[in-house]
Amino acid sequence: MDIRVGRSMRGAGRRSSWMAAGLALAVLAASACSGAPSRPRSDAGPETVVLASRQTTDEAAKTLASLRRVDDLPLYEMTYSGDYDALVNLTSTPTPSPFGCSLFIASGDRDRPLFGRNFDWDPNPGLVLHTDPPDGYASISIVDMAYLGIGADPTGDRRLLNAPLLPFDGMNERGLVVGLAADDSGSLTPDPNKPTVGSVRVLRLVLDEAATVDEALAVFGRYNLDFDDGPPLHYLIADATGASAVVEFVDGRMRVLPGERSWQVLTNIRLADVDEAQRNRDRRYETASTALGRAGGRVDSRAAMDILRAVAQSHTRWSVTYELRTGEVRVVTGQRWETVHEYRLRMSN
């Protein structure tokens, strides 16, 4: 269940807070990558769907007009103008989740930390989304558009205005980056004193509010995460200093595994209370960890893409690298490694 609460001050006091409007009706149950978020029901058309938009009419029109097709995955790009309610509720239904994802942070000597990620899932359209909310950090993230309930032609579909709510990975202007993967062994016992948010929605809260790993962990600590309608997730977080941490949910409670080397890897196996020999039984974990170890965690975007290629699966939809100091983002779709889409987020770190 995803209980809506008023929005708090975002961006470490960078901008003024405001009280979010009205309670929507239903539930966002989201989880991805061998647990992808449950897809919002699409039986309600674009005119009746609950929207997160807190935009003026002109801002909404500008957002929809910014949509452009990048390639034939298809991958789209869109810039969100104005504000949104990051805690509005959507209606969703459970989705089976048989696949997996791979993520890593290579902090090297911490002068140019780099985050890499494969998203492995169904053949759905992707969306590179630019956001800059008035009370949060600007960010760039990637969304699987199917979970917005959008079909083959997204042009003019107002459900695009919900895109900020479902980032599967992303980086904000302070160099804070976060991604998720499924962990079927995870469990969380809800704290009745905390509000509950969807397990993908929490990424939006982190991107909007946190500049460091510690601040991101504080965001996680303020909420119960809803795993009811999909497999539980675990998360890899990193910041521009090269610090990183994995967040998992073990025996009903949140566990934090800080990065202890110049790299950290996450796939779909639990890491808490598991030694390295056991972790290396997972092929993708072992492949990425070995490559990063040999490089001492010092990899550029090309080497990072080579690692993502080595751990790709037949259903890898996108591979992305985020450079946490420079704001450079490189995206490959459908394992077409020779074609790299490049973006740059203006950083304030």
Coordinates of C-alpha atoms in Angstrom, one line a residue:
M1 CA 0.0 0.0 0.0
D2 CA 1.2 3.5 -0.8
I3 CA -0.2 6.0 1.8
R4 CA -0.1 9.6 0.7
V5 CA 1.3 12.2 3.0
G6 CA 2.2 15.8 2.7
R7 CA 5.5 16.5 0.9
S8 CA 8.5 17.5 3.0
M9 CA 11.3 20.1 2.4
R10 CA 13.4 18.7 -0.4
G11 CA 17.0 19.3 -1.3
A12 CA 18.5 19.8 2.2
G13 CA 16.7 23.1 2.6
R14 CA 17.6 24.3 -0.9
R15 CA 14.0 25.2 -1.8
S16 CA 10.8 25.9 0.1
S17 CA 8.4 23.1 1.0
W18 CA 4.7 23.0 0.3
M19 CA 1.7 20.8 1.3
A20 CA 0.7 18.4 -1.4
A21 CA -2.9 18.4 -2.5
G22 CA -5.8 15.8 -2.2
L23 CA -5.8 12.1 -1.4
A24 CA -6.0 9.8 -4.5
L25 CA -7.7 6.5 -4.3
A26 CA -5.7 3.3 -4.5
V27 CA -2.4 1.6 -4.3
L28 CA 0.9 1.7 -6.0
A29 CA 2.5 -1.6 -5.7
A30 CA 5.9 -1.4 -7.4
S31 CA 8.9 -3.6 -7.6
A32 CA 11.2 -4.3 -10.5
C33 CA 14.1 -6.2 -12.0
S34 CA 13.2 -9.8 -11.3
G35 CA 10.7 -7.7 -9.6
A36 CA 9.3 -4.9 -11.8
P37 CA 6.7 -2.6 -10.4
S38 CA 3.1 -3.6 -10.8
R39 CA 1.6 -1.9 -13.8
P40 CA -1.0 0.7 -13.3
R41 CA -4.3 -0.5 -14.7
S42 CA -4.8 0.9 -18.2
D43 CA -8.6 0.4 -18.4
A44 CA -9.0 4.0 -17.3
G45 CA -8.1 6.2 -20.2
P46 CA -5.8 9.2 -20.2
E47 CA -8.7 11.5 -19.3
T48 CA -9.7 9.7 -16.1
V49 CA -6.3 8.5 -14.8
V50 CA -5.1 9.9 -11.5
L51 CA -2.2 12.3 -12.2
A52 CA 0.8 13.4 -10.1
S53 CA 0.9 16.7 -12.1
R54 CA 0.8 19.9 -10.1
Q55 CA 1.5 21.9 -13.2
T56 CA -0.2 24.8 -14.8
T57 CA -2.0 24.1 -18.1
D58 CA 0.9 25.6 -20.0
E59 CA 3.5 23.5 -18.1
A60 CA 1.6 20.3 -18.8
A61 CA 1.4 21.1 -22.4
K62 CA 5.1 22.0 -22.6
T63 CA 6.0 18.7 -20.9
L64 CA 3.9 16.6 -23.4
A65 CA 5.3 18.6 -26.3
S66 CA 8.9 17.9 -25.3
L67 CA 8.4 14.1 -25.9
R68 CA 10.7 12.9 -28.7
R69 CA 11.5 9.4 -30.0
V70 CA 15.2 8.6 -29.6
D71 CA 15.4 5.1 -31.2
D72 CA 13.4 2.1 -32.1
L73 CA 13.6 0.2 -28.7
P74 CA 11.6 2.5 -28.6
L75 CA 13.4 4.9 -26.3
Y76 CA 11.9 8.3 -25.7
E77 CA 13.1 11.5 -24.0
M78 CA 11.0 14.0 -22.2
T79 CA 11.5 17.1 -20.0
Y80 CA 9.0 17.6 -17.2
S81 CA 8.1 21.3 -16.7
G82 CA 6.8 22.3 -13.3
D83 CA 5.9 20.4 -10.2
Y84 CA 4.4 17.0 -9.3
D85 CA 3.2 15.3 -6.1
A86 CA 5.7 12.6 -5.5
L87 CA 3.3 10.9 -3.0
V88 CA 0.1 10.8 -5.0
N89 CA -1.5 7.3 -5.2
L90 CA -2.0 5.3 -8.4
T91 CA -4.1 2.2 -9.1
S92 CA -2.0 -0.8 -10.0
T93 CA -2.1 -4.6 -10.4
P94 CA 0.5 -7.3 -9.6
T95 CA 2.9 -8.3 -12.3
P96 CA 4.9 -11.6 -12.4
S97 CA 8.7 -11.0 -12.2
P98 CA 11.0 -13.7 -13.5
F99 CA 14.0 -11.6 -14.6
G100 CA 17.1 -9.9 -13.1
C101 CA 19.2 -6.7 -13.1
S102 CA 22.9 -5.9 -12.5
L103 CA 24.3 -2.7 -10.9
F104 CA 27.7 -1.5 -9.7
I105 CA 29.5 1.6 -8.4
A106 CA 33.1 2.0 -9.4
S107 CA 34.6 4.7 -7.1
G108 CA 38.2 4.2 -8.1
D109 CA 40.3 6.9 -6.4
R110 CA 37.0 8.8 -5.9
D111 CA 37.8 11.6 -8.3
R112 CA 35.4 10.3 -11.0
P113 CA 33.0 7.8 -9.5
L114 CA 30.8 6.0 -12.0
F115 CA 27.6 4.0 -11.6
G116 CA 26.6 1.3 -14.1
R117 CA 23.3 -0.5 -14.5
N118 CA 21.5 -3.1 -16.7
F119 CA 17.7 -3.1 -16.6
D120 CA 16.5 -6.6 -17.7
W121 CA 12.8 -6.9 -18.3
D122 CA 10.0 -7.1 -20.8
P123 CA 10.2 -5.5 -24.2
N124 CA 8.6 -2.2 -23.2
P125 CA 9.3 1.4 -24.3
G126 CA 11.8 3.3 -22.2
L127 CA 11.8 7.0 -21.3
V128 CA 14.8 9.2 -20.4
L129 CA 13.2 11.8 -18.1
H130 CA 14.5 15.2 -17.0
T131 CA 12.9 16.7 -13.9
D132 CA 13.6 19.9 -11.9
P133 CA 10.9 20.3 -9.3
P134 CA 10.7 23.7 -7.5
D135 CA 11.4 22.1 -4.1
G136 CA 13.8 19.3 -5.0
Y137 CA 17.0 18.5 -6.9
A138 CA 17.0 18.3 -10.7
S139 CA 17.6 14.8 -11.9
I140 CA 17.7 12.5 -14.9
S141 CA 16.2 9.1 -14.7
I142 CA 14.9 6.2 -16.8
V143 CA 11.3 4.9 -16.7
D144 CA 9.7 1.8 -18.2
M145 CA 6.7 3.4 -19.9
A146 CA 4.6 0.3 -19.7
Y147 CA 4.1 0.9 -16.0
L148 CA 2.4 4.2 -16.7
G149 CA -0.2 2.2 -18.6
I150 CA 0.8 3.7 -21.9
G151 CA 0.5 1.8 -25.1
A152 CA 2.4 1.8 -28.4
D153 CA 1.9 5.5 -29.2
P154 CA 2.6 7.8 -26.1
T155 CA 2.1 11.1 -28.1
G156 CA -0.1 13.4 -26.1
D157 CA -0.9 10.8 -23.5
R158 CA -1.5 12.6 -20.2
R159 CA -0.3 9.6 -18.2
L160 CA 3.2 10.7 -19.2
L161 CA 2.7 13.3 -16.4
N162 CA 3.0 10.5 -13.9
A163 CA 6.5 9.6 -15.3
P164 CA 8.4 11.2 -12.3
L165 CA 6.8 8.6 -10.0
L166 CA 8.5 5.6 -11.5
P167 CA 12.3 6.0 -11.9
F168 CA 14.0 2.6 -12.1
D169 CA 17.4 4.3 -11.8
G170 CA 18.6 7.9 -11.8
M171 CA 21.0 10.6 -10.8
N172 CA 20.4 14.1 -9.4
E173 CA 22.3 17.3 -9.7
R174 CA 24.3 16.7 -6.5
G175 CA 25.7 13.4 -7.9
L176 CA 23.5 11.1 -5.8
V177 CA 22.5 8.0 -7.9
V178 CA 20.2 5.1 -7.0
G179 CA 19.1 1.9 -8.7
L180 CA 17.1 -1.2 -7.7
A181 CA 17.0 -4.9 -8.3
A182 CA 14.8 -7.7 -6.9
D183 CA 15.7 -9.7 -3.9
D184 CA 13.2 -12.5 -3.4
S185 CA 14.5 -13.3 0.1
G186 CA 13.7 -9.8 1.4
S187 CA 11.0 -9.0 3.9
L188 CA 9.9 -5.9 5.8
T189 CA 7.7 -5.6 8.9
P190 CA 5.8 -2.3 8.7
D191 CA 6.3 0.3 11.4
P192 CA 2.8 1.7 12.2
N193 CA 4.4 5.0 13.0
K194 CA 5.7 5.5 9.5
P195 CA 3.9 6.3 6.2
T196 CA 4.2 3.7 3.4
V197 CA 5.4 4.3 -0.1
G198 CA 5.8 2.1 -3.2
S199 CA 9.1 0.3 -3.5
V200 CA 10.0 2.1 -6.7
R201 CA 8.4 5.4 -5.6
V202 CA 11.1 5.7 -2.9
L203 CA 13.7 6.3 -5.7
R204 CA 11.9 9.5 -6.6
L205 CA 11.9 10.7 -3.0
V206 CA 15.7 9.9 -2.8
L207 CA 16.4 11.8 -6.0
D208 CA 14.4 14.8 -5.0
E209 CA 15.7 15.0 -1.4
A210 CA 19.2 13.5 -1.0
A211 CA 22.6 14.8 -1.8
T212 CA 24.6 12.1 0.0
V213 CA 24.4 8.4 0.8
D214 CA 23.6 9.3 4.4
E215 CA 20.8 11.6 3.4
A216 CA 19.4 8.9 1.0
L217 CA 19.5 6.3 3.9
A218 CA 17.6 8.8 6.0
V219 CA 14.9 9.0 3.3
F220 CA 14.6 5.2 3.3
G221 CA 14.4 5.2 7.0
R222 CA 11.4 7.5 7.1
Y223 CA 9.1 5.1 5.2
N224 CA 7.7 1.6 5.1
L225 CA 8.2 0.2 1.6
D226 CA 5.3 -1.7 0.0
F227 CA 6.4 -5.1 -1.3
D228 CA 2.9 -6.7 -1.1
D229 CA 2.2 -6.9 -4.8
G230 CA 5.6 -7.9 -6.1
P231 CA 8.9 -9.3 -5.0
P232 CA 10.9 -7.3 -2.5
L233 CA 13.7 -5.1 -3.7
H234 CA 17.2 -4.1 -2.7
Y235 CA 18.9 -0.9 -3.7
L236 CA 22.4 0.4 -4.6
I237 CA 23.1 4.1 -3.7
A238 CA 26.2 6.1 -4.3
D239 CA 27.2 9.8 -4.2
A240 CA 29.8 12.1 -5.7
T241 CA 32.4 11.4 -3.0
G242 CA 32.5 7.8 -4.1
A243 CA 30.7 6.6 -1.0
S244 CA 28.1 3.8 -1.6
A245 CA 25.8 1.5 0.2
V246 CA 23.4 -1.4 -0.4
V247 CA 20.0 -1.2 1.3
E248 CA 18.3 -4.6 1.9
F249 CA 15.4 -5.9 4.0
V250 CA 16.3 -8.9 6.1
D251 CA 14.1 -10.6 8.7
G252 CA 11.6 -7.7 8.6
R253 CA 14.1 -4.9 9.0
M254 CA 16.2 -2.6 6.9
R255 CA 19.9 -3.4 6.7
V256 CA 22.6 -1.2 5.3
L257 CA 25.8 -2.5 3.8
P258 CA 28.3 0.3 3.3
G259 CA 30.8 0.0 0.4
E260 CA 34.1 -1.2 1.8
R261 CA 36.2 -1.3 -1.4
S262 CA 36.6 0.9 -4.4
W263 CA 33.6 -0.8 -6.0
Q264 CA 30.3 -2.4 -5.0
V265 CA 28.1 -4.8 -7.0
L266 CA 24.4 -5.7 -6.7
T267 CA 22.5 -8.3 -8.7
N268 CA 19.5 -10.4 -7.5
I269 CA 21.1 -12.2 -4.6
R270 CA 21.0 -11.1 -1.0
L271 CA 24.3 -9.7 0.3
A272 CA 23.7 -9.3 4.0
D273 CA 25.3 -12.1 6.0
V274 CA 26.6 -13.7 2.9
D275 CA 30.3 -14.1 2.3
E276 CA 32.1 -13.3 -0.9
A277 CA 32.5 -16.9 -1.9
Q278 CA 28.8 -17.4 -1.8
R279 CA 28.1 -14.2 -3.6
N280 CA 30.4 -15.3 -6.4
R281 CA 28.2 -18.3 -7.1
D282 CA 26.0 -15.8 -8.9
R283 CA 27.6 -15.4 -12.4
R284 CA 26.7 -11.8 -12.9
Y285 CA 27.9 -10.8 -9.5
E286 CA 31.2 -12.7 -9.9
T287 CA 31.8 -11.3 -13.5
A288 CA 31.2 -7.7 -12.5
S289 CA 33.1 -7.9 -9.2
T290 CA 36.1 -9.6 -10.8
A291 CA 36.4 -7.1 -13.6
L292 CA 36.1 -4.2 -11.1
G293 CA 38.6 -5.8 -8.8
R294 CA 41.2 -6.2 -11.5
A295 CA 40.7 -2.5 -12.4
G296 CA 40.9 -1.4 -8.8
G297 CA 37.5 0.2 -9.3
R298 CA 39.0 2.6 -11.8
V299 CA 36.9 2.3 -15.0
D300 CA 35.7 4.9 -17.5
S301 CA 32.3 4.8 -19.2
R302 CA 33.6 2.6 -22.0
A303 CA 35.0 0.0 -19.6
A304 CA 31.8 0.2 -17.6
M305 CA 29.8 -0.6 -20.7
D306 CA 32.1 -3.5 -21.4
I307 CA 31.2 -4.9 -17.9
L308 CA 27.5 -4.3 -18.5
R309 CA 27.8 -6.1 -21.8
A310 CA 29.5 -9.1 -20.0
V311 CA 26.6 -9.4 -17.6
A312 CA 23.8 -8.6 -20.1
Q313 CA 21.0 -11.1 -20.6
S314 CA 18.8 -11.8 -23.6
H315 CA 16.1 -9.5 -22.1
T316 CA 18.4 -6.5 -21.2
R317 CA 16.4 -3.5 -22.2
W318 CA 18.8 -0.7 -21.4
S319 CA 22.3 -0.3 -20.1
V320 CA 23.3 3.0 -18.5
T321 CA 26.3 4.7 -17.0
Y322 CA 26.1 7.8 -14.7
E323 CA 29.2 9.8 -14.0
L324 CA 28.6 11.3 -10.5
R325 CA 30.9 14.3 -10.8
T326 CA 30.4 15.4 -14.4
G327 CA 26.7 14.6 -14.9
E328 CA 27.4 12.6 -18.0
V329 CA 24.9 9.9 -18.8
R330 CA 25.3 7.3 -21.5
V331 CA 22.5 4.9 -22.5
V332 CA 22.5 1.8 -24.7
T333 CA 19.2 0.2 -25.6
G334 CA 18.5 -3.4 -26.6
Q335 CA 22.2 -4.4 -26.5
R336 CA 23.1 -2.3 -29.5
W337 CA 26.4 -1.5 -28.0
E338 CA 27.7 0.5 -31.0
T339 CA 25.0 3.1 -30.5
V340 CA 25.3 5.2 -27.3
H341 CA 22.9 8.0 -26.5
E342 CA 24.6 10.7 -24.5
Y343 CA 23.0 13.2 -22.0
R344 CA 24.4 15.6 -19.5
L345 CA 22.8 16.8 -16.3
R346 CA 24.0 20.2 -15.1
M347 CA 25.5 19.5 -11.7
S348 CA 25.6 21.7 -8.6
N349 CA 28.0 19.6 -6.5

